[in-house]
Amino acid sequence: MDVLEQLKAVKLMPLYTATDLTILDQVAEVLITHHVPFIEVTFRSDLAGQAIKKLSEYPELVVGAGTVTTIDQAEEAVRNGAKFIVTPAISRPVVEYCLKENVPIIPGTATPRDIQIALEYGLDTVKFFPANIYGGIKALKALSGPFPQVKFLPTGGVNEENLKEYLDLDAVVAVGGSFILSEKAVLKDNGQTAKAHLGEIVQAISSITR
Ligand code: 3PG
């Protein structure tokens, strides 16, 4: 199964910023316990490359890089084992690098123009960010009119309260965000709170069958 097919089945893309490399085993354990293989490690910290490398040691996980805005970051991510790249905005250089290297990329979009550019590169799964600011569910419904073939990964303001509403849309392949698994929660009590929290999220979406 390729990354995008798998994402469709799992429906969750945890966005994780690492500032402490010593707790990554606990992070992996939380994800593996609940059969959530995805983790998008953001380039919002200098430890992104090292965190991707460490988490990639777990065969159960599908580790990718997020907040990628430059080719250098994309290269660093791939060198350290990233299996996919997510960007906050559509970047032609980063998209072209990923296509050349055959690395799945989910480019960030917020407008019809961004989506059009993604489609021109043959990419029909895009991130929709920041979802809450750019119109949320109403915007996704409107965008699906002219772009029925596009699948969205909304992030930004997606949370425990609204994730089901997003996932009820056929156009939504998965939801992403920092609400799924945070470093803070893992640090709190050796991952117990984080584990319980992810368990609740997984349970909440278990009734969605598509
Ligand atoms: C992203 O880069 O996808 C967002 O910053 C995630 O937003 P969130 O922190 O509201 O989940």
mmCIF file of C-alpha atoms in Angstrom, residues 18-193:
data_model
loop_
_atom_site.group_PDB
_atom_site.id
_atom_site.type_symbol
_atom_site.label_atom_id
_atom_site.label_comp_id
_atom_site.label_asym_id
_atom_site.label_seq_id
_atom_site.Cartn_x
_atom_site.Cartn_y
_atom_site.Cartn_z
ATOM 1 C CA ALA A 18 10.725 17.469 18.634
ATOM 2 C CA THR A 19 12.746 19.462 21.118
ATOM 3 C CA ASP A 20 13.769 16.414 23.173
ATOM 4 C CA LEU A 21 15.225 13.360 21.483
ATOM 5 C CA THR A 22 15.174 11.244 24.643
ATOM 6 C CA ILE A 23 11.424 10.627 24.614
ATOM 7 C CA LEU A 24 11.084 9.400 21.039
ATOM 8 C CA ASP A 25 10.814 5.767 22.121
ATOM 9 C CA GLN A 26 7.759 6.743 24.154
ATOM 10 C CA VAL A 27 6.365 8.672 21.203
ATOM 11 C CA ALA A 28 6.764 5.589 19.017
ATOM 12 C CA GLU A 29 5.151 3.413 21.659
ATOM 13 C CA VAL A 30 2.077 5.663 21.881
ATOM 14 C CA LEU A 31 1.594 5.506 18.105
ATOM 15 C CA ILE A 32 2.264 1.785 17.785
ATOM 16 C CA THR A 33 -0.122 0.939 20.648
ATOM 17 C CA HIS A 34 -2.981 2.516 18.729
ATOM 18 C CA HIS A 35 -1.899 1.380 15.253
ATOM 19 C CA VAL A 36 -1.363 4.931 14.062
ATOM 20 C CA PRO A 37 1.759 4.553 11.918
ATOM 21 C CA PHE A 38 2.041 8.133 10.700
ATOM 22 C CA ILE A 39 4.079 10.880 12.248
ATOM 23 C CA GLU A 40 4.921 14.161 10.541
ATOM 24 C CA VAL A 41 8.020 15.568 12.209
ATOM 25 C CA THR A 42 8.161 19.292 11.649
ATOM 26 C CA PHE A 43 11.119 21.414 10.660
ATOM 27 C CA ARG A 44 10.074 23.843 13.388
ATOM 28 C CA SER A 45 12.971 22.625 15.499
ATOM 29 C CA ASP A 46 16.622 21.941 14.717
ATOM 30 C CA LEU A 47 16.146 18.359 15.820
ATOM 31 C CA ALA A 48 13.798 17.411 12.982
ATOM 32 C CA GLY A 49 16.386 15.413 11.001
ATOM 33 C CA GLN A 50 17.613 13.504 14.057
ATOM 34 C CA ALA A 51 14.061 12.821 15.221
ATOM 35 C CA ILE A 52 13.097 11.493 11.783
ATOM 36 C CA LYS A 53 16.147 9.215 11.841
ATOM 37 C CA LYS A 54 15.394 7.852 15.301
ATOM 38 C CA LEU A 55 11.670 7.274 14.682
ATOM 39 C CA SER A 56 12.450 5.630 11.345
ATOM 40 C CA GLU A 57 14.132 2.808 13.266
ATOM 41 C CA TYR A 58 10.620 1.563 14.039
ATOM 42 C CA PRO A 59 9.383 -0.544 11.118
ATOM 43 C CA GLU A 60 5.792 -0.037 12.302
ATOM 44 C CA LEU A 61 5.995 3.709 11.692
ATOM 45 C CA VAL A 62 5.717 5.745 8.510
ATOM 46 C CA VAL A 63 7.782 8.810 9.338
ATOM 47 C CA GLY A 64 7.617 11.956 7.263
ATOM 48 C CA ALA A 65 8.714 15.559 7.454
ATOM 49 C CA GLY A 66 6.468 18.565 7.866
ATOM 50 C CA THR A 67 6.798 22.328 7.655
ATOM 51 C CA VAL A 68 9.259 21.782 4.796
ATOM 52 C CA THR A 69 9.876 25.068 3.004
ATOM 53 C CA THR A 70 13.239 24.493 1.285
ATOM 54 C CA ILE A 71 14.967 21.849 -0.829
ATOM 55 C CA ASP A 72 17.685 21.635 1.841
ATOM 56 C CA GLN A 73 15.115 20.600 4.436
ATOM 57 C CA ALA A 74 13.539 18.106 2.051
ATOM 58 C CA GLU A 75 16.987 16.612 1.346
ATOM 59 C CA GLU A 76 17.822 16.442 5.043
ATOM 60 C CA ALA A 77 14.495 14.734 5.734
ATOM 61 C CA VAL A 78 14.931 12.146 2.998
ATOM 62 C CA ARG A 79 18.562 11.507 3.996
ATOM 63 C CA ASN A 80 17.313 10.698 7.487
ATOM 64 C CA GLY A 81 14.644 8.315 6.283
ATOM 65 C CA ALA A 82 11.533 10.447 5.711
ATOM 66 C CA LYS A 83 8.979 8.526 3.651
ATOM 67 C CA PHE A 84 6.935 11.599 2.714
ATOM 68 C CA ILE A 85 7.092 15.385 2.771
ATOM 69 C CA VAL A 86 4.393 17.855 3.810
ATOM 70 C CA THR A 87 4.697 21.577 3.128
ATOM 71 C CA PRO A 88 2.732 24.486 4.598
ATOM 72 C CA ALA A 89 2.503 26.210 1.207
ATOM 73 C CA ILE A 90 2.953 24.993 -2.333
ATOM 74 C CA SER A 91 6.628 25.385 -3.243
ATOM 75 C CA ARG A 92 7.585 24.627 -6.827
ATOM 76 C CA PRO A 93 11.251 23.813 -5.971
ATOM 77 C CA VAL A 94 10.256 21.426 -3.156
ATOM 78 C CA VAL A 95 7.551 19.773 -5.264
ATOM 79 C CA GLU A 96 9.972 19.341 -8.174
ATOM 80 C CA TYR A 97 12.633 17.875 -5.881
ATOM 81 C CA CYS A 98 10.138 15.341 -4.454
ATOM 82 C CA LEU A 99 8.845 14.338 -7.870
ATOM 83 C CA LYS A 100 12.422 13.872 -9.116
ATOM 84 C CA GLU A 101 13.348 11.770 -6.069
ATOM 85 C CA ASN A 102 10.057 9.880 -6.123
ATOM 86 C CA VAL A 103 9.156 10.945 -2.584
ATOM 87 C CA PRO A 104 5.432 11.368 -1.890
ATOM 88 C CA ILE A 105 4.609 15.012 -1.216
ATOM 89 C CA ILE A 106 1.483 16.587 0.226
ATOM 90 C CA PRO A 107 1.776 20.267 -0.636
ATOM 91 C CA GLY A 108 0.089 22.943 1.417
ATOM 92 C CA THR A 109 -2.780 24.773 -0.244
ATOM 93 C CA ALA A 110 -5.338 27.331 0.857
ATOM 94 C CA THR A 111 -6.794 28.676 -2.394
ATOM 95 C CA PRO A 112 -8.089 27.428 -5.770
ATOM 96 C CA ARG A 113 -4.893 28.750 -7.350
ATOM 97 C CA ASP A 114 -2.706 26.649 -5.033
ATOM 98 C CA ILE A 115 -4.784 23.560 -5.818
ATOM 99 C CA GLN A 116 -4.519 24.270 -9.541
ATOM 100 C CA ILE A 117 -0.726 24.371 -9.268
ATOM 101 C CA ALA A 118 -0.700 21.050 -7.383
ATOM 102 C CA LEU A 119 -2.869 19.442 -10.066
ATOM 103 C CA GLU A 120 -0.560 20.711 -12.788
ATOM 104 C CA TYR A 121 2.203 18.703 -11.077
ATOM 105 C CA GLY A 122 -0.054 15.640 -11.011
ATOM 106 C CA LEU A 123 -0.668 15.920 -7.258
ATOM 107 C CA ASP A 124 -4.276 15.388 -6.218
ATOM 108 C CA THR A 125 -3.809 14.987 -2.460
ATOM 109 C CA VAL A 126 -3.072 18.302 -0.793
ATOM 110 C CA LYS A 127 -2.861 19.765 2.660
ATOM 111 C CA PHE A 128 -5.448 22.472 3.402
ATOM 112 C CA PHE A 129 -3.846 24.937 5.788
ATOM 113 C CA PRO A 130 -4.667 26.791 7.964
ATOM 114 C CA ALA A 131 -8.052 25.100 7.682
ATOM 115 C CA ASN A 132 -9.839 27.074 10.384
ATOM 116 C CA ILE A 133 -8.719 30.445 9.019
ATOM 117 C CA TYR A 134 -9.379 29.623 5.353
ATOM 118 C CA GLY A 135 -12.991 28.648 5.821
ATOM 119 C CA GLY A 136 -12.870 25.165 7.329
ATOM 120 C CA ILE A 137 -15.522 22.690 6.266
ATOM 121 C CA LYS A 138 -17.490 25.259 4.229
ATOM 122 C CA ALA A 139 -14.388 26.073 2.200
ATOM 123 C CA LEU A 140 -13.613 22.394 1.587
ATOM 124 C CA LYS A 141 -17.145 21.825 0.314
ATOM 125 C CA ALA A 142 -16.842 24.808 -2.000
ATOM 126 C CA LEU A 143 -13.403 23.746 -3.275
ATOM 127 C CA SER A 144 -14.668 20.228 -3.995
ATOM 128 C CA GLY A 145 -17.054 21.702 -6.593
ATOM 129 C CA PRO A 146 -14.458 22.659 -9.175
ATOM 130 C CA PHE A 147 -11.914 20.107 -7.902
ATOM 131 C CA PRO A 148 -13.896 16.879 -7.307
ATOM 132 C CA GLN A 149 -10.806 14.709 -7.756
ATOM 133 C CA VAL A 150 -8.819 16.425 -4.992
ATOM 134 C CA LYS A 151 -8.353 14.863 -1.552
ATOM 135 C CA PHE A 152 -7.556 17.147 1.352
ATOM 136 C CA LEU A 153 -5.556 16.831 4.543
ATOM 137 C CA PRO A 154 -6.905 19.722 6.633
ATOM 138 C CA THR A 155 -4.666 21.020 9.411
ATOM 139 C CA GLY A 156 -4.646 24.123 11.529
ATOM 140 C CA GLY A 157 -7.378 24.394 14.117
ATOM 141 C CA VAL A 158 -8.520 20.816 13.624
ATOM 142 C CA ASN A 159 -9.170 19.332 17.060
ATOM 143 C CA GLU A 160 -10.957 16.656 19.074
ATOM 144 C CA GLU A 161 -14.254 18.536 18.753
ATOM 145 C CA ASN A 162 -14.358 19.027 14.997
ATOM 146 C CA LEU A 163 -12.312 16.156 13.520
ATOM 147 C CA LYS A 164 -15.359 13.985 12.840
ATOM 148 C CA GLU A 165 -17.070 16.781 10.969
ATOM 149 C CA TYR A 166 -14.007 17.075 8.726
ATOM 150 C CA LEU A 167 -13.696 13.322 8.262
ATOM 151 C CA ASP A 168 -17.347 13.058 7.286
ATOM 152 C CA LEU A 169 -16.493 14.869 4.051
ATOM 153 C CA ASP A 170 -15.604 12.490 1.214
ATOM 154 C CA ALA A 171 -12.958 14.937 0.069
ATOM 155 C CA VAL A 172 -11.049 14.656 3.346
ATOM 156 C CA VAL A 173 -8.463 11.877 3.214
ATOM 157 C CA ALA A 174 -7.276 12.417 6.810
ATOM 158 C CA VAL A 175 -6.972 15.137 9.413
ATOM 159 C CA GLY A 176 -3.701 16.397 10.786
ATOM 160 C CA GLY A 177 -2.423 18.556 13.568
ATOM 161 C CA SER A 178 -0.632 18.945 16.817
ATOM 162 C CA PHE A 179 -3.710 17.988 18.831
ATOM 163 C CA ILE A 180 -3.167 14.291 18.112
ATOM 164 C CA LEU A 181 0.140 13.804 19.898
ATOM 165 C CA SER A 182 2.237 16.482 21.548
ATOM 166 C CA GLU A 183 5.662 16.379 23.111
ATOM 167 C CA LYS A 184 4.211 18.137 26.133
ATOM 168 C CA ALA A 185 1.709 15.349 26.698
ATOM 169 C CA VAL A 186 4.369 12.668 26.317
ATOM 170 C CA LEU A 187 6.685 14.443 28.778
ATOM 171 C CA LYS A 188 3.945 14.701 31.384
ATOM 172 C CA ASP A 189 3.847 11.139 32.669
ATOM 173 C CA ASN A 190 5.949 8.860 30.461
ATOM 174 C CA GLY A 191 3.398 8.920 27.699
ATOM 175 C CA GLN A 192 0.409 7.632 29.695
ATOM 176 C CA THR A 193 -1.739 10.739 29.135
#
